[in-house]
CSV table of C-alpha atoms and ligand atoms in Angstrom, one decimal:
chain,number,residue,atom,x,y,z
J,23,MET,CA,-12.9,3.0,23.2
J,24,THR,CA,-14.8,0.5,21.0
J,25,LEU,CA,-13.5,0.4,17.4
J,26,CYS,CA,-15.2,-1.4,14.5
J,27,ASP,CA,-15.9,-5.1,14.8
J,28,ARG,CA,-12.7,-7.2,14.4
J,29,GLU,CA,-14.2,-9.1,11.5
J,30,ARG,CA,-14.8,-5.9,9.5
J,31,CYS,CA,-11.6,-4.1,10.4
J,32,THR,CA,-9.3,-3.9,7.3
J,33,GLY,CA,-6.2,-2.8,9.3
J,34,CYS,CA,-6.0,0.5,7.4
J,35,GLY,CA,-4.7,2.3,10.4
J,36,ALA,CA,-6.9,5.5,10.0
J,37,CYS,CA,-7.9,5.2,13.7
J,38,ALA,CA,-4.2,5.1,14.9
J,39,ALA,CA,-3.3,8.0,12.6
J,40,SER,CA,-6.2,10.1,13.9
J,41,CYS,CA,-5.6,9.6,17.7
J,42,PRO,CA,-4.4,12.9,19.3
J,43,GLN,CA,-3.0,10.9,22.2
J,44,ASN,CA,-1.2,8.3,20.1
J,45,SER,CA,-3.1,5.7,22.2
J,46,ILE,CA,-3.6,3.4,19.2
J,47,THR,CA,-0.8,1.2,17.8
J,48,MET,CA,-1.0,-1.2,14.9
J,49,VAL,CA,0.1,-4.7,16.1
J,50,PRO,CA,0.2,-8.0,14.3
J,51,ASP,CA,-2.7,-10.4,15.2
J,52,GLU,CA,-2.3,-14.2,15.5
J,53,GLU,CA,-2.3,-14.5,11.7
J,54,GLY,CA,0.2,-11.6,11.2
J,55,PHE,CA,-2.3,-8.9,10.0
J,56,LEU,CA,-1.9,-5.5,11.5
J,57,ARG,CA,-4.8,-4.5,13.8
J,58,PRO,CA,-5.4,-1.6,16.1
J,59,SER,CA,-4.7,-1.9,19.8
J,60,VAL,CA,-5.9,0.8,22.3
J,61,VAL,CA,-3.8,1.6,25.4
J,62,GLU,CA,-5.0,3.2,28.6
J,63,THR,CA,-3.9,6.8,27.7
J,64,CYS,CA,-7.1,6.8,25.5
J,65,ILE,CA,-9.4,9.8,26.5
J,66,GLU,CA,-12.4,8.5,24.5
J,67,CYS,CA,-12.5,11.6,22.3
J,68,GLY,CA,-14.0,9.5,19.4
J,69,SER,CA,-11.5,10.7,16.7
J,70,CYS,CA,-10.7,7.1,15.8
J,71,ARG,CA,-14.4,6.3,15.3
J,72,ASP,CA,-14.8,9.4,13.1
J,73,ALA,CA,-11.8,8.3,11.0
J,74,CYS,CA,-12.8,4.7,10.5
J,75,PRO,CA,-14.0,3.9,7.0
J,76,VAL,CA,-16.0,0.9,8.2
J,77,LEU,CA,-18.0,3.1,10.7
J,78,GLN,CA,-18.2,6.1,8.4
J,79,PRO,CA,-18.7,4.6,4.9
J,80,GLY,CA,-18.7,7.1,2.1
J,81,ALA,CA,-21.8,7.7,0.0
J,82,PRO,CA,-21.7,6.1,-3.5
J,83,ALA,CA,-20.7,8.5,-6.3
J,84,GLU,CA,-23.7,10.4,-7.6
J,85,GLY,CA,-24.7,9.4,-11.1
J,86,GLY,CA,-22.4,6.3,-11.0
J,87,THR,CA,-18.8,6.3,-12.2
J,88,THR,CA,-17.2,6.3,-15.6
J,89,ALA,CA,-14.6,3.7,-16.5
J,90,TYR,CA,-11.8,4.1,-19.0
J,91,ALA,CA,-9.4,1.3,-20.2
J,92,ALA,CA,-5.8,2.4,-20.8
J,93,ALA,CA,-2.2,1.1,-21.0
J,94,ASN,CA,1.2,2.7,-20.9
J,95,GLN,CA,2.5,3.0,-24.5
J,96,ASP,CA,6.1,2.4,-23.3
J,97,ARG,CA,6.8,-1.4,-23.5
J,98,ALA,CA,9.7,-1.2,-21.1
J,99,ALA,CA,7.4,0.6,-18.5
J,100,ARG,CA,4.8,-2.1,-18.9
J,101,LEU,CA,7.3,-4.8,-18.3
J,102,ALA,CA,8.5,-3.0,-15.2
J,103,SER,CA,5.0,-2.8,-13.9
J,104,SER,CA,2.4,-5.4,-12.7
J,105,SER,CA,-0.2,-4.6,-15.2
J,106,GLY,CA,-0.6,-1.8,-17.8
J,107,GLY,CA,1.9,0.6,-16.2
J,108,ILE,CA,-0.6,3.4,-15.6
J,109,PHE,CA,0.6,3.9,-12.1
J,110,SER,CA,4.0,5.0,-13.4
J,111,LEU,CA,2.4,7.5,-15.7
J,112,LEU,CA,0.2,9.1,-13.0
J,113,ALA,CA,3.1,9.1,-10.6
J,114,ARG,CA,5.6,10.7,-13.1
J,115,TRP,CA,3.1,13.5,-13.8
J,116,VAL,CA,2.6,14.3,-10.1
J,117,LEU,CA,6.4,14.3,-9.5
J,118,THR,CA,7.1,16.6,-12.4
J,119,GLN,CA,4.5,19.0,-10.9
J,120,GLY,CA,6.7,19.0,-7.8
J,121,GLY,CA,4.3,16.7,-5.8
J,122,SER,CA,4.9,13.6,-3.8
J,123,VAL,CA,3.8,10.0,-4.4
J,124,PHE,CA,3.0,7.4,-1.7
J,125,GLY,CA,2.9,3.7,-2.4
J,126,ALA,CA,4.1,0.2,-1.3
J,127,ALA,CA,7.8,-0.7,-1.4
J,128,TYR,CA,10.0,-3.5,0.1
J,129,GLY,CA,11.6,-2.5,3.3
J,130,ARG,CA,14.0,-4.5,5.5
J,131,ASP,CA,13.8,-8.3,4.9
J,132,PHE,CA,11.3,-7.6,2.1
J,133,ALA,CA,8.6,-6.5,4.5
J,134,VAL,CA,6.0,-4.5,2.6
J,135,VAL,CA,5.9,-0.9,3.8
J,136,HIS,CA,4.3,2.3,2.5
J,137,ARG,CA,6.6,5.2,1.8
J,138,ARG,CA,6.9,8.5,0.1
J,139,ALA,CA,8.7,9.1,-3.3
J,140,SER,CA,9.6,12.7,-4.2
J,141,SER,CA,11.9,11.9,-7.1
J,142,LEU,CA,11.8,9.6,-10.2
J,143,GLU,CA,14.6,7.5,-8.6
J,144,GLU,CA,12.6,6.9,-5.5
J,145,LEU,CA,9.6,6.0,-7.6
J,146,GLU,CA,11.2,2.8,-8.8
J,147,ALA,CA,10.7,1.0,-5.5
J,148,LEU,CA,6.9,1.6,-5.5
J,149,ARG,CA,6.4,-0.1,-8.9
J,150,LYS,CA,4.9,-3.6,-9.1
J,151,ALA,CA,2.5,-5.3,-6.8
J,152,LYS,CA,3.7,-6.8,-3.5
J,153,TYR,CA,1.3,-9.4,-2.2
J,154,ALA,CA,1.2,-8.8,1.5
J,155,GLN,CA,-0.6,-6.2,3.7
J,156,SER,CA,1.7,-3.1,3.7
J,157,ASP,CA,2.6,-1.2,6.9
J,158,LEU,CA,1.4,2.4,6.4
J,159,GLY,CA,3.6,3.7,9.2
J,160,GLY,CA,3.2,7.4,9.5
J,161,CYS,CA,2.1,7.9,5.9
J,162,PHE,CA,-1.5,9.2,6.6
J,163,ARG,CA,-0.2,12.0,8.8
J,164,GLN,CA,2.6,12.8,6.4
J,165,VAL,CA,0.0,13.1,3.5
J,166,LYS,CA,-2.2,15.4,5.6
J,167,GLU,CA,0.8,17.6,6.4
J,168,LEU,CA,1.8,18.0,2.8
J,169,LEU,CA,-1.8,18.7,1.7
J,170,GLU,CA,-2.2,21.3,4.4
J,171,GLY,CA,0.9,22.9,3.1
J,172,GLY,CA,-0.7,23.2,-0.4
J,173,GLU,CA,1.3,20.4,-2.0
J,174,GLN,CA,0.1,17.8,-4.5
J,175,VAL,CA,0.0,14.2,-3.3
J,176,LEU,CA,-0.7,11.0,-5.2
J,177,PHE,CA,-1.5,8.1,-2.7
J,178,THR,CA,-1.8,4.6,-4.0
J,179,GLY,CA,-2.8,1.5,-2.1
J,180,THR,CA,-5.5,-1.1,-1.7
J,181,PRO,CA,-9.1,0.2,-1.8
J,182,CYS,CA,-9.3,-0.3,2.0
J,183,GLN,CA,-6.2,1.9,2.5
J,184,THR,CA,-7.4,4.7,0.1
J,185,GLU,CA,-10.8,4.7,1.8
J,186,GLY,CA,-9.1,4.9,5.2
J,187,LEU,CA,-7.0,7.9,4.1
J,188,ARG,CA,-10.2,9.6,2.8
J,189,THR,CA,-12.0,9.2,6.1
J,190,PHE,CA,-8.9,10.1,8.1
J,191,LEU,CA,-8.5,13.4,6.1
J,192,GLY,CA,-12.2,14.1,6.7
J,193,ARG,CA,-12.5,16.6,3.8
J,194,PRO,CA,-11.6,16.8,0.1
J,195,TYR,CA,-8.3,18.5,-0.9
J,196,ASP,CA,-7.6,19.9,-4.4
J,197,GLY,CA,-4.1,18.5,-4.3
J,198,LEU,CA,-5.0,14.9,-3.5
J,199,LEU,CA,-5.1,12.1,-6.1
J,200,LEU,CA,-6.3,8.8,-4.7
J,201,VAL,CA,-5.5,5.7,-6.8
J,202,ASP,CA,-6.5,2.2,-5.7
J,203,THR,CA,-5.6,-1.2,-7.2
J,204,ILE,CA,-8.1,-3.9,-8.1
J,205,CYS,CA,-7.7,-6.2,-5.1
J,206,HIS,CA,-9.1,-9.5,-4.0
J,207,GLY,CA,-7.5,-9.0,-0.6
J,208,VAL,CA,-4.0,-8.9,0.8
J,209,PRO,CA,-2.2,-12.0,2.3
J,210,SER,CA,-0.8,-11.8,5.8
J,211,PRO,CA,2.7,-10.4,6.3
J,212,ARG,CA,3.6,-13.4,8.5
J,213,VAL,CA,2.7,-15.8,5.6
J,214,TRP,CA,4.8,-13.7,3.3
J,215,GLN,CA,7.8,-13.9,5.7
J,216,ARG,CA,7.4,-17.7,6.0
J,217,TYR,CA,7.2,-18.0,2.2
J,218,ILE,CA,10.4,-16.0,1.8
J,219,SER,CA,12.1,-18.3,4.4
J,220,TYR,CA,10.8,-21.4,2.6
J,221,ARG,CA,12.1,-20.1,-0.8
J,222,ARG,CA,15.5,-19.2,0.7
J,223,GLU,CA,16.0,-22.7,2.0
J,224,GLN,CA,14.7,-24.4,-1.2
J,225,ASP,CA,16.5,-22.1,-3.7
J,226,ALA,CA,19.8,-21.0,-2.0
J,227,GLY,CA,20.6,-22.9,1.2
J,228,GLY,CA,19.2,-20.0,3.3
J,229,ALA,CA,20.9,-17.1,1.5
J,230,GLN,CA,19.3,-13.7,1.7
J,231,PRO,CA,17.5,-12.7,-1.6
J,232,VAL,CA,18.6,-9.4,-3.1
J,233,ALA,CA,15.5,-8.9,-5.3
J,234,ILE,CA,12.0,-10.3,-5.5
J,235,ASP,CA,9.7,-9.8,-8.4
J,236,LEU,CA,6.2,-11.3,-8.0
J,237,ARG,CA,5.1,-10.3,-11.5
J,238,SER,CA,8.0,-11.2,-13.7
J,239,LYS,CA,7.1,-11.2,-17.4
J,240,GLU,CA,10.2,-13.2,-18.4
J,241,THR,CA,7.9,-16.2,-19.0
J,242,GLY,CA,5.4,-14.2,-20.9
J,243,TRP,CA,2.5,-11.9,-20.1
J,244,PRO,CA,-0.3,-14.4,-19.5
J,245,GLY,CA,2.0,-16.9,-17.8
J,246,TYR,CA,3.9,-14.4,-15.6
J,247,SER,CA,6.0,-15.8,-12.8
J,248,ILE,CA,7.7,-15.2,-9.5
J,249,ARG,CA,11.5,-14.4,-9.5
J,250,PHE,CA,13.9,-14.5,-6.6
J,251,ASP,CA,17.5,-13.3,-7.1
J,252,TYR,CA,20.2,-14.2,-4.6
J,253,GLU,CA,23.7,-12.9,-3.9
J,254,GLY,CA,26.5,-14.5,-5.9
W,312,FAD,C1,-2.6,-6.7,-2.8
W,312,FAD,C2,-2.9,-6.6,-4.3
W,312,FAD,C3,-3.9,-7.4,-4.8
W,312,FAD,C4,-4.2,-7.4,-6.2
W,312,FAD,N1,-5.3,-8.1,-6.7
W,312,FAD,C5,-5.6,-8.0,-8.0
W,312,FAD,C6,-6.7,-8.7,-8.5
W,312,FAD,O1,-7.4,-9.4,-7.8
W,312,FAD,N2,-6.9,-8.6,-9.8
W,312,FAD,C7,-6.2,-7.8,-10.7
W,312,FAD,O2,-6.4,-7.7,-11.9
W,312,FAD,N3,-5.1,-7.1,-10.2
W,312,FAD,C8,-4.8,-7.2,-8.9
W,312,FAD,N4,-3.7,-6.5,-8.4
W,312,FAD,C9,-2.8,-5.9,-9.3
W,312,FAD,C10,-3.1,-4.4,-9.3
W,312,FAD,O3,-4.4,-4.2,-9.8
W,312,FAD,C11,-2.1,-3.8,-10.3
W,312,FAD,O4,-0.9,-3.5,-9.5
W,312,FAD,C12,-2.6,-2.5,-10.8
W,312,FAD,O5,-3.4,-2.8,-11.9
W,312,FAD,C13,-1.5,-1.4,-11.0
W,312,FAD,O6,-0.8,-1.8,-12.1
W,312,FAD,P1,0.2,-0.8,-12.8
W,312,FAD,O7,0.9,-1.7,-13.9
W,312,FAD,O8,-0.5,0.4,-13.3
W,312,FAD,O9,1.2,-0.4,-11.7
W,312,FAD,P2,2.4,-1.0,-10.9
W,312,FAD,O10,3.7,-0.4,-11.3
W,312,FAD,O11,2.4,-2.5,-11.0
W,312,FAD,O12,2.1,-0.5,-9.5
W,312,FAD,C14,1.6,-1.2,-8.5
W,312,FAD,C15,0.9,-0.3,-7.5
W,312,FAD,O13,0.3,-1.0,-6.4
W,312,FAD,C16,0.8,-0.5,-5.2
W,312,FAD,N5,1.1,-1.6,-4.4
W,312,FAD,C17,1.9,-2.6,-4.6
W,312,FAD,N6,1.8,-3.5,-3.6
W,312,FAD,C18,0.9,-3.1,-2.7
W,312,FAD,C19,0.4,-3.5,-1.5
W,312,FAD,N7,0.8,-4.7,-0.9
W,312,FAD,N8,-0.5,-2.8,-0.8
W,312,FAD,C20,-0.9,-1.6,-1.3
W,312,FAD,N9,-0.5,-1.1,-2.5
W,312,FAD,C21,0.4,-1.8,-3.2
W,312,FAD,C22,2.1,0.3,-5.5
W,312,FAD,O14,2.4,1.3,-4.6
W,312,FAD,C23,1.8,0.8,-6.9
W,312,FAD,O15,1.1,2.0,-6.8
W,312,FAD,C24,-3.4,-6.5,-7.0
W,312,FAD,C25,-2.4,-5.7,-6.4
W,312,FAD,C26,-2.1,-5.8,-5.1
W,312,FAD,C27,-1.0,-4.9,-4.5
């Protein structure tokens, strides 16, 4: 099965999620970015090509789009967010309606992973930008299952990921809210892990960090900084 050209693949994983044979896995390439790899159980059904946002680009919105500028009125929420804290407002609204929110969190060893939040407590981990490609795991399939069951879902991610989810789903759902970030591109997860190792050695003699904030506002809003916290 021929997927989209490697140079144009964003690693969104829509192909892997759509495969009825589970013949596509997402594996790190030589730079550490997740890319699809097809194994021999592939029956060449073409589901992956239909789900690929590069091969099936969406039509531009008719009549253009309307832009609004807004910021969260709660200062504490803005400080706990990367930017204006609008994500938290949208997510809270969906959660109070009984829906689910999907976004990027830190997993084991601060690897960036997408996960579901169905409570305000779980939402905390999704706030703030993490600057590495996130592993979507089984999120696309989980989103589809929830939507098919009539539930409300807010999915946030990079524009490449939200577009991948849209083509994977293949049709609009009333319960779906797609929110993407303004994004100049995601760094490689391998570079991210190497940066963490470098900081551990430099800052704390190899100690494991307990928290990482890539958009700390302690040094001010325009001059925001990176903060690593270590045990002890
Ligand atoms: C990879 C990346 C690149 C960015 N590049 C720019 C840029 O070029 N210019 C700019 O102005 N802003 C950029 N941002 C910041 C982004 O636009 C803000 O996070 C956004 O404005 C949301 O801010 P907020 O305060 O509303 O929400 P926040 O509470 O900060 O929420 C951040 C949101 O981003 C999601 N997210 C975090 N990390 C990732 C990730 N690695 N992959 C996918 N989704 C993630 C979270 O799930 C959450 O929904 C980037 C963010 C990311 C994640």
